[in-house]
Structures are given as structure tokens and as C-alpha cells.
mmCIF file of C-alpha atoms in Angstrom:
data_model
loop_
_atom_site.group_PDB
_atom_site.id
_atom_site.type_symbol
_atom_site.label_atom_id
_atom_site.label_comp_id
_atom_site.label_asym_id
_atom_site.label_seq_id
_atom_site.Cartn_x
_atom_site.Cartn_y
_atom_site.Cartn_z
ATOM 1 C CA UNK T 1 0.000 0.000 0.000
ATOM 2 C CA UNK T 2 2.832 2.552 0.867
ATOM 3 C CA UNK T 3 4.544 1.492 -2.111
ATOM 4 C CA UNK T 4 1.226 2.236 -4.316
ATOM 5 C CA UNK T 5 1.376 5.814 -2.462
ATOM 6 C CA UNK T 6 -1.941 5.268 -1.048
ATOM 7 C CA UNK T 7 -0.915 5.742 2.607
ATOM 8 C CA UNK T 8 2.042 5.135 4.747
ATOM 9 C CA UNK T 9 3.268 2.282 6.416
ATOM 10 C CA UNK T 10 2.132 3.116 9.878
ATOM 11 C CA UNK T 11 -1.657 4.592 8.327
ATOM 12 C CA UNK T 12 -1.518 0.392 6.019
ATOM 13 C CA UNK T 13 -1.222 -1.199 9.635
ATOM 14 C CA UNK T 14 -3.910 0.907 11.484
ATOM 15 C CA UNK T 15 -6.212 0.678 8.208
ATOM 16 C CA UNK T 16 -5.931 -3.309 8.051
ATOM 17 C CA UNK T 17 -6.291 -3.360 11.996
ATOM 18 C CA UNK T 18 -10.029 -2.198 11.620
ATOM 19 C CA UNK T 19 -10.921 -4.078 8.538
ATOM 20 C CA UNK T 20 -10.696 -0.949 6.274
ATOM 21 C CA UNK T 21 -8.365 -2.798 3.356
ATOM 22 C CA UNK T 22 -9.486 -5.229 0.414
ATOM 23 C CA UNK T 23 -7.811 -6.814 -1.678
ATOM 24 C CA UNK T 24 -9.574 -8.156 -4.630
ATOM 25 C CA UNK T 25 -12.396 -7.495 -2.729
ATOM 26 C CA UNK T 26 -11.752 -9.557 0.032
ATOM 27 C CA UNK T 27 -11.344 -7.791 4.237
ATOM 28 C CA UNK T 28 -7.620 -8.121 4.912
ATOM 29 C CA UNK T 29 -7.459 -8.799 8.871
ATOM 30 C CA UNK T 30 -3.457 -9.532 9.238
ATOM 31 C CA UNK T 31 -0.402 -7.147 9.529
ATOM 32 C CA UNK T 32 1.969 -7.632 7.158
ATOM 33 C CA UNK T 33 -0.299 -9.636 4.363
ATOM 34 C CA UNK T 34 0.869 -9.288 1.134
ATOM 35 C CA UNK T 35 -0.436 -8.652 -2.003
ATOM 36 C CA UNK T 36 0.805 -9.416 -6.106
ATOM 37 C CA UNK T 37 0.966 -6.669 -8.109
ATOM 38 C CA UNK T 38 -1.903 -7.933 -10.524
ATOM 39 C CA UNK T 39 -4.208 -7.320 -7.126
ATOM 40 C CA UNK T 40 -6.288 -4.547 -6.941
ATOM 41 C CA UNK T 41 -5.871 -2.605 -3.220
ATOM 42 C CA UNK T 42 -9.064 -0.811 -1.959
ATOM 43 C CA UNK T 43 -9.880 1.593 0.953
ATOM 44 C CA UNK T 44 -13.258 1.518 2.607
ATOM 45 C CA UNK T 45 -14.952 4.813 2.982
ATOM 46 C CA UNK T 46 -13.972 5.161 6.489
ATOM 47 C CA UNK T 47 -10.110 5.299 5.778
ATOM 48 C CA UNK T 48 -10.690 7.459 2.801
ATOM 49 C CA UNK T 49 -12.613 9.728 4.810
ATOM 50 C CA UNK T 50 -9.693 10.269 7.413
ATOM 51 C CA UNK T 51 -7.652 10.416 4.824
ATOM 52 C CA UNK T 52 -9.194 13.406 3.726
ATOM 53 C CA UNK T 53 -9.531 14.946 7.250
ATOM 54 C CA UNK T 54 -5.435 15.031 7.052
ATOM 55 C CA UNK T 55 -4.100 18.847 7.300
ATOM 56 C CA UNK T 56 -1.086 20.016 5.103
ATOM 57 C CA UNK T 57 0.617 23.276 5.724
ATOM 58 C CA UNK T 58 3.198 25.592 3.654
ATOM 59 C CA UNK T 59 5.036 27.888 6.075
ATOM 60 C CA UNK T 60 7.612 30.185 5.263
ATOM 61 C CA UNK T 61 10.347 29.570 8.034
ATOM 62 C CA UNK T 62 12.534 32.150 8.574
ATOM 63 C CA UNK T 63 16.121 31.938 9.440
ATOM 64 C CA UNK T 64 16.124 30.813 13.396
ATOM 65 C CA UNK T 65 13.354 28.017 13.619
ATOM 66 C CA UNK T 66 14.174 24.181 13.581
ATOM 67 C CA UNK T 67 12.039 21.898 11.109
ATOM 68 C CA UNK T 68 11.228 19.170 13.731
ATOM 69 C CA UNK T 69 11.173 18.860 17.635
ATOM 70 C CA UNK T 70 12.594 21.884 18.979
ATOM 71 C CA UNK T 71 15.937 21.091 21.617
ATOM 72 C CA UNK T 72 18.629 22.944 22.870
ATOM 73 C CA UNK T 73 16.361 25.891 23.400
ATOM 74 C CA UNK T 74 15.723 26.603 19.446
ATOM 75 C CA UNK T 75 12.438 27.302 18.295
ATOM 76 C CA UNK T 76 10.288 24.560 16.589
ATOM 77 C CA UNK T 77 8.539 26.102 13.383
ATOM 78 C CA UNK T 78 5.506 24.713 13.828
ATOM 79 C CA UNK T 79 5.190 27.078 16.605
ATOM 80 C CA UNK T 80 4.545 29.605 13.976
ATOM 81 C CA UNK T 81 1.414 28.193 12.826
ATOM 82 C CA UNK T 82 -0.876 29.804 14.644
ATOM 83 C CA UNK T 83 -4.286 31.995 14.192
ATOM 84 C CA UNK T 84 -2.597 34.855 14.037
ATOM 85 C CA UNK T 85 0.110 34.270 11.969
ATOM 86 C CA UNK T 86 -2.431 32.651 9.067
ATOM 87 C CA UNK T 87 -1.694 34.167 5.751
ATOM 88 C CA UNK T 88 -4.541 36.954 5.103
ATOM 89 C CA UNK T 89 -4.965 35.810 1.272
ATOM 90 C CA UNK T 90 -5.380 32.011 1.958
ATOM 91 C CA UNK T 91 -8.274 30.588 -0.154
ATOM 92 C CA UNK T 92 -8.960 27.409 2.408
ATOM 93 C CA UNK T 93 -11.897 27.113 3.670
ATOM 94 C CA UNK T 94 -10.866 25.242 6.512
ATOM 95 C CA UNK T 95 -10.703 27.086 10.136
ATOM 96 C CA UNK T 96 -7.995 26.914 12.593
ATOM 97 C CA UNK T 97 -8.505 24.517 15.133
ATOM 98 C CA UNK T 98 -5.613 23.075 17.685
ATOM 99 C CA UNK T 99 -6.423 19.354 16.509
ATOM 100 C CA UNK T 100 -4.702 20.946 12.961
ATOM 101 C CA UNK T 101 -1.438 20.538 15.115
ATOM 102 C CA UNK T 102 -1.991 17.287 16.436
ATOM 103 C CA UNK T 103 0.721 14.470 14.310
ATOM 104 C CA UNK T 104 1.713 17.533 12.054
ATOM 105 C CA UNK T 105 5.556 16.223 10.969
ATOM 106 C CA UNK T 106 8.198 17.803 8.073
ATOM 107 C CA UNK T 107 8.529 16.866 4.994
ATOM 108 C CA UNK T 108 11.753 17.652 3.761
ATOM 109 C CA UNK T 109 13.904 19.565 6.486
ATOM 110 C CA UNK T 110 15.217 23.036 6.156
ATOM 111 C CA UNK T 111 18.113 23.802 8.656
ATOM 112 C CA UNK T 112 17.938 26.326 11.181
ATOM 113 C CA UNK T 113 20.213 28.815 8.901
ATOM 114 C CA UNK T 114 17.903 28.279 6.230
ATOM 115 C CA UNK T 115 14.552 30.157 5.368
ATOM 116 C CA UNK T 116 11.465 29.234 2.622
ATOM 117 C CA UNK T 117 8.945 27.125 1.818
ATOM 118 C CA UNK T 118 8.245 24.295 4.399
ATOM 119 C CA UNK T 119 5.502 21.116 4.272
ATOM 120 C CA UNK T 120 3.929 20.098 7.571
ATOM 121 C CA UNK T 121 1.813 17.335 6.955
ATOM 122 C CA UNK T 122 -0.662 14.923 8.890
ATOM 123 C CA UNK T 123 -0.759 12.922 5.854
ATOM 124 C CA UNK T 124 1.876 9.686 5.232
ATOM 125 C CA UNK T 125 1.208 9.937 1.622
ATOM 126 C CA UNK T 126 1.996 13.568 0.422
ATOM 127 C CA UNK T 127 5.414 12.895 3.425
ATOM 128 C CA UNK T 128 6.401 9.507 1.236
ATOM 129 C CA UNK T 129 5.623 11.522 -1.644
ATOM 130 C CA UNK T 130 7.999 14.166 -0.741
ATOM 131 C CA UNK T 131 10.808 12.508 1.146
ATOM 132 C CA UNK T 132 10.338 8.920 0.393
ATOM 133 C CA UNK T 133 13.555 6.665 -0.816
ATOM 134 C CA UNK T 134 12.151 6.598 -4.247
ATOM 135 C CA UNK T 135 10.721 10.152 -4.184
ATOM 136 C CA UNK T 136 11.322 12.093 -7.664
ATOM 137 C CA UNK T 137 9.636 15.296 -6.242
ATOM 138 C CA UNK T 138 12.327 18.585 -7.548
ATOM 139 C CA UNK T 139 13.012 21.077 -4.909
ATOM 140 C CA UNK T 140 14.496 24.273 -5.846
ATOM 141 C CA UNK T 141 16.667 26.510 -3.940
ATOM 142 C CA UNK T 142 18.137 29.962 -4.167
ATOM 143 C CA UNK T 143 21.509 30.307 -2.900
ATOM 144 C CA UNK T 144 23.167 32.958 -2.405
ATOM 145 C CA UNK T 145 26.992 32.294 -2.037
ATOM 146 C CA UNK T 146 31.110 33.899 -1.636
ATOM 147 C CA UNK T 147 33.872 32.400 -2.952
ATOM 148 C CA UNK T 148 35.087 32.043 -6.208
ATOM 149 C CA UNK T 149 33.889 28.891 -8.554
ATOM 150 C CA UNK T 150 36.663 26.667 -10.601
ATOM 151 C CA UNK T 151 36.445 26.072 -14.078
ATOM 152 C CA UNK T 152 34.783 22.848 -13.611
ATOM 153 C CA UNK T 153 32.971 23.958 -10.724
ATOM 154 C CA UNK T 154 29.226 24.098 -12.133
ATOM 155 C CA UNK T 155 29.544 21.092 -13.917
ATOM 156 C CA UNK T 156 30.780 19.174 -11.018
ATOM 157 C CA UNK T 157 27.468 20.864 -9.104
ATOM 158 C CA UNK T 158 26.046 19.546 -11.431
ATOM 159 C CA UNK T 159 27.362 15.627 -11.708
ATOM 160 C CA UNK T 160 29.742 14.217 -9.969
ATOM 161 C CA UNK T 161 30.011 15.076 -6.408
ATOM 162 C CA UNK T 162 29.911 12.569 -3.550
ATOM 163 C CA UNK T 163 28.885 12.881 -0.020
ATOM 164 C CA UNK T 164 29.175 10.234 2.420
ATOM 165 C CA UNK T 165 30.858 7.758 -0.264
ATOM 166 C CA UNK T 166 27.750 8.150 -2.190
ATOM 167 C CA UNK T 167 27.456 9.538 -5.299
ATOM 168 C CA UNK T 168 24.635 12.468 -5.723
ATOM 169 C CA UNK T 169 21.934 11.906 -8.048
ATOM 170 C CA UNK T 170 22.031 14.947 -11.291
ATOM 171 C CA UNK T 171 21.493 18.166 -9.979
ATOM 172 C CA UNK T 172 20.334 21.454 -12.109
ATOM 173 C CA UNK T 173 22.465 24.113 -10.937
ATOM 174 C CA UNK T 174 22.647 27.418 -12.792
ATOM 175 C CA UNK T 175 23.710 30.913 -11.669
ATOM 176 C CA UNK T 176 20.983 33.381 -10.991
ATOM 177 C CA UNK T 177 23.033 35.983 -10.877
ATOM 178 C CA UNK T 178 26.529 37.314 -10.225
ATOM 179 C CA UNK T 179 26.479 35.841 -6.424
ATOM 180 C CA UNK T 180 23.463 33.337 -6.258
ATOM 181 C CA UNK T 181 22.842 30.361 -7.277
ATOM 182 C CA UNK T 182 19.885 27.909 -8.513
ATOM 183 C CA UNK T 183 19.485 24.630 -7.347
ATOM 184 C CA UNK T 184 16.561 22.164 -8.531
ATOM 185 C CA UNK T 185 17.771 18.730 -6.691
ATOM 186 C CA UNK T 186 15.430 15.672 -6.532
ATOM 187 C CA UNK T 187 16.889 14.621 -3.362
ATOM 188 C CA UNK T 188 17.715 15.443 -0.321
ATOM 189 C CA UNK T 189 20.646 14.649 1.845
ATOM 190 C CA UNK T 190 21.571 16.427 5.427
ATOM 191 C CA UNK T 191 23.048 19.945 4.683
ATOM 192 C CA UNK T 192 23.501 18.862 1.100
ATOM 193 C CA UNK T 193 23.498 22.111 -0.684
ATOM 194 C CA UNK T 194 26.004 23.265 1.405
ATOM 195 C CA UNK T 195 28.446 20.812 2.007
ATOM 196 C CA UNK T 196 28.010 21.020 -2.275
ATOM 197 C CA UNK T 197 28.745 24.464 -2.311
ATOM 198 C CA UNK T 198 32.152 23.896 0.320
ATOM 199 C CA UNK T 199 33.358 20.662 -2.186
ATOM 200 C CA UNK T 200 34.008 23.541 -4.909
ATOM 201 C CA UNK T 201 35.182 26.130 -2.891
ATOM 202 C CA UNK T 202 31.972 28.031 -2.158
ATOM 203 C CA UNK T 203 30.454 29.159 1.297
ATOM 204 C CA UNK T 204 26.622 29.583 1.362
ATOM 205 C CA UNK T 205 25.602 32.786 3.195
ATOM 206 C CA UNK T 206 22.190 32.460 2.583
ATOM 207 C CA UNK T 207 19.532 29.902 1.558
ATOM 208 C CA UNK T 208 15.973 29.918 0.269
ATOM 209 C CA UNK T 209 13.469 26.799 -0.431
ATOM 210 C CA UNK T 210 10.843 28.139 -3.057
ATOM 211 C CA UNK T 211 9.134 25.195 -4.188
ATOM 212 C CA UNK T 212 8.498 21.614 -4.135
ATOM 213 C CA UNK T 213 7.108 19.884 -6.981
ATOM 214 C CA UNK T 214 3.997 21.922 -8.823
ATOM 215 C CA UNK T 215 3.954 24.030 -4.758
ATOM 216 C CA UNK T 216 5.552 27.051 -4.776
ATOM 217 C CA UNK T 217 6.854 29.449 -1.939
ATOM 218 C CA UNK T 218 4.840 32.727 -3.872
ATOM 219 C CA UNK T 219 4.285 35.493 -2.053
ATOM 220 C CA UNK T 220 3.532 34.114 1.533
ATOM 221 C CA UNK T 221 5.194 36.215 3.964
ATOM 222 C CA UNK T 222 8.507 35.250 6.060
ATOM 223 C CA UNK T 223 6.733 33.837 9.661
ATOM 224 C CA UNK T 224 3.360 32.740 8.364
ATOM 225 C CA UNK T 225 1.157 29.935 6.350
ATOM 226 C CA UNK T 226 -1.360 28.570 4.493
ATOM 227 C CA UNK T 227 -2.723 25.015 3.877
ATOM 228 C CA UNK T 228 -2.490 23.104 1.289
ATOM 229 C CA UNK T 229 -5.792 23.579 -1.085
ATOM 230 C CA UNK T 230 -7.940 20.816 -2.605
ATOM 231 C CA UNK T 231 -6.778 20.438 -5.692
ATOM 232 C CA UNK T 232 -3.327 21.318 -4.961
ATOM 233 C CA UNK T 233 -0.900 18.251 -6.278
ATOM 234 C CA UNK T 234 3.326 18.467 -5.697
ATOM 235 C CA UNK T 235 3.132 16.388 -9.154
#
């Protein structure tokens, strides 16, 4: 089911635990069943229907603000989302309400010295969709950056750098102007843009997330958020 994108792993086991999976038609009642690819996998209308009660938000995090579980005293962003701070020109017609909080995770980190568009999600799918092992999802970056670049230094941005004795998937890196950079990556690995940027003699002094997929940052301010229309695909 996870691998079909039709929930997570954890949403598959609580789905099948109250008899809301079929396969072929047939009530599957044991964790970890499997099913052949030629089988058709169905939700019942309950786990559709809390499926659709799942909340995703875009925030713009500013510099400052950790992506997950805040520690060591920093802020977590998700403290951000708040009445207050709700973006006056969102089009949802959903109303704040604490539950909105409840199981909201990242999806795809931005480091505390980082700033731009961020997904908090209740939902496994749109999360495996995003930062799943076999997600294809682009996410571009602006970077701005000081140093000065090699000869080969784009094209090696581009192709053929390594972190952790593993090669980085093909990158689209282009220069946006005379001291920042675009990245579109379809992956992402801890600090990866800069630790990039430091392999070819660059240091990033500032970093920007403005979209994911088809979702872009826009014009939602620095500190606040929106969620996620109905409609709204990151492919």
C-alpha cells in the first residue's frame, strides 16, 4: 500500500487493523499480508474519509526556527502556525482549530540557517511523496553564495560530487546571478546544498526553499502559512 502511495506504512497497519483494506475485494485482517501486483488494493470509505480529514501546511520559516522537535532551546517552526500568523490571502476554507497541530511532521527539512517554503503534513502519503527513498519530487533553492567557482565547478554541481561515499543523483544548478545560485535537486541529503557548495570552494551565506514539486513558496510572507488547497498536487 505505501509502495502504491496510497498511505504510509504506519496509516496500512492501522487501516488493516479495523478491517478498512481489500484486496480483490476480500477484508484483509493480518499485519503484514501481502499482495501481487496484478491485485487490486481498496480503501473503505472510512479510511478514505480520514484520509481526507489530514491537514497540510506551507510555512515560510525564517532563518532561526528548527524543522522538527525543537531542543537545545531553538524554536520549533511549527510554533509559527498559529491563528494569528495565518496568511490573510489564503483561499482554504478550513478554520484553525488546535487538533490541525496534532501528528503535524516535516517533509523535507530546512536547517535552522535556512529560510522558505516548508511542508507540515498529517498525511503519510503527500510525506512519502515528498521525502520517500524513491521520491522524484524537484526542490528548488536559491543560494546565495562567496567564494570564487573553478572552471569545472558548475559542472561538477552539477554531476559528480559525492557525499558520504555516495554519489549524488544529477542536480540542475545554474547561476541566478553574479552571487546566487539555482538549485533544482530531486533529493535530499543532510546539509547537502552546502556541504556542495564547500566541495568547490563556495560558502553559502544564505539559503531559500521556493518550491516543491507543482507548490511554490509565492508570495507568503517570512513567519506565516497557508494550507495546502484541494486540488493542490506536488506532481
Amino acid at each position: 500500500m505505501a509502495e502504491q502511495g496510497m498511505c504510509s506504512r504506519r496509516e496500512a497497519d492501522a487501516f488493516i487493523e479495523r478491517g478498512w483494506v481489500r484486496v480483490d475485494g476480500v477484508v484483509v485482517s493480518e499485519l503484514g499480508s501481502k499482495a501481487w501486483p496484478n491485485q487490486k488494493i481498496t480503501l473503505e470509505r472510512q479510511a478514505r474519509q480520514r484520509q481526507q480529514e489530514r491537514i497540510t501546511i506551507l510555512l515560510n520559516k525564517p532563518v532561526g526556527y528548527v524543522s522538527g522537535q525543537a531542543e537545545k532551546g531553538y524554536r520549533w517552526a511549527a510554533a509559527l502556525i498559529r491563528p494569528e500568523t495565518r496568511y490573510r490571502n489564503d483561499r482554504s476554507p478550513l478554520k484553525f482549530d488546535p487538533s490541525h497541530l496534532r501528528g503535524l511532521a516535516p517533509a523535507g527539512r530546512l536547517d535552522i540557517d535556512s529560510q522558505g517554503l516548508l511542508i507540515l503534513t498529517q498525511d503519510g502519503r503527500i510525506a512519502r511523496q515528498l521525502i520517500g527513498e524513491d521520491s522524484e519530487i524537484e526542490k528548488e533553492y536559491l543560494v546565495r553564495v562567496q567564494g570564487k567557482l573553478g572552471a569545472s565547478g558548475l559542472a561538477l554541481l552539477n554531476h559528480g560530487l559525492v557525499l558520504d561515499g555516495k554519489k549524488l543523483r544529477p542536480a540542475h544548478v545554474t547561476w541566478q546571478n553574479e552571487d546566487q545560485l539555482r538549485f533544482i535537486l530531486n533529493e535530499g541529503r543532510k546539509r547537502q546544498i552546502r556541504r556542495m557548495c564547500e566541495q568547490v570552494g563556495l560558502k553559502v551565506v544564505g539559503l531559500k526553499r521556493v518550491r516543491m514539486g507543482r507548490i511554490v513558496l509565492g508570495d507568503l510572507p517570512s513567519g506565516q502559512w497557508r494550507y495546502l488547497k484541494e486540488g493542490e498536487r506536488f506532481f
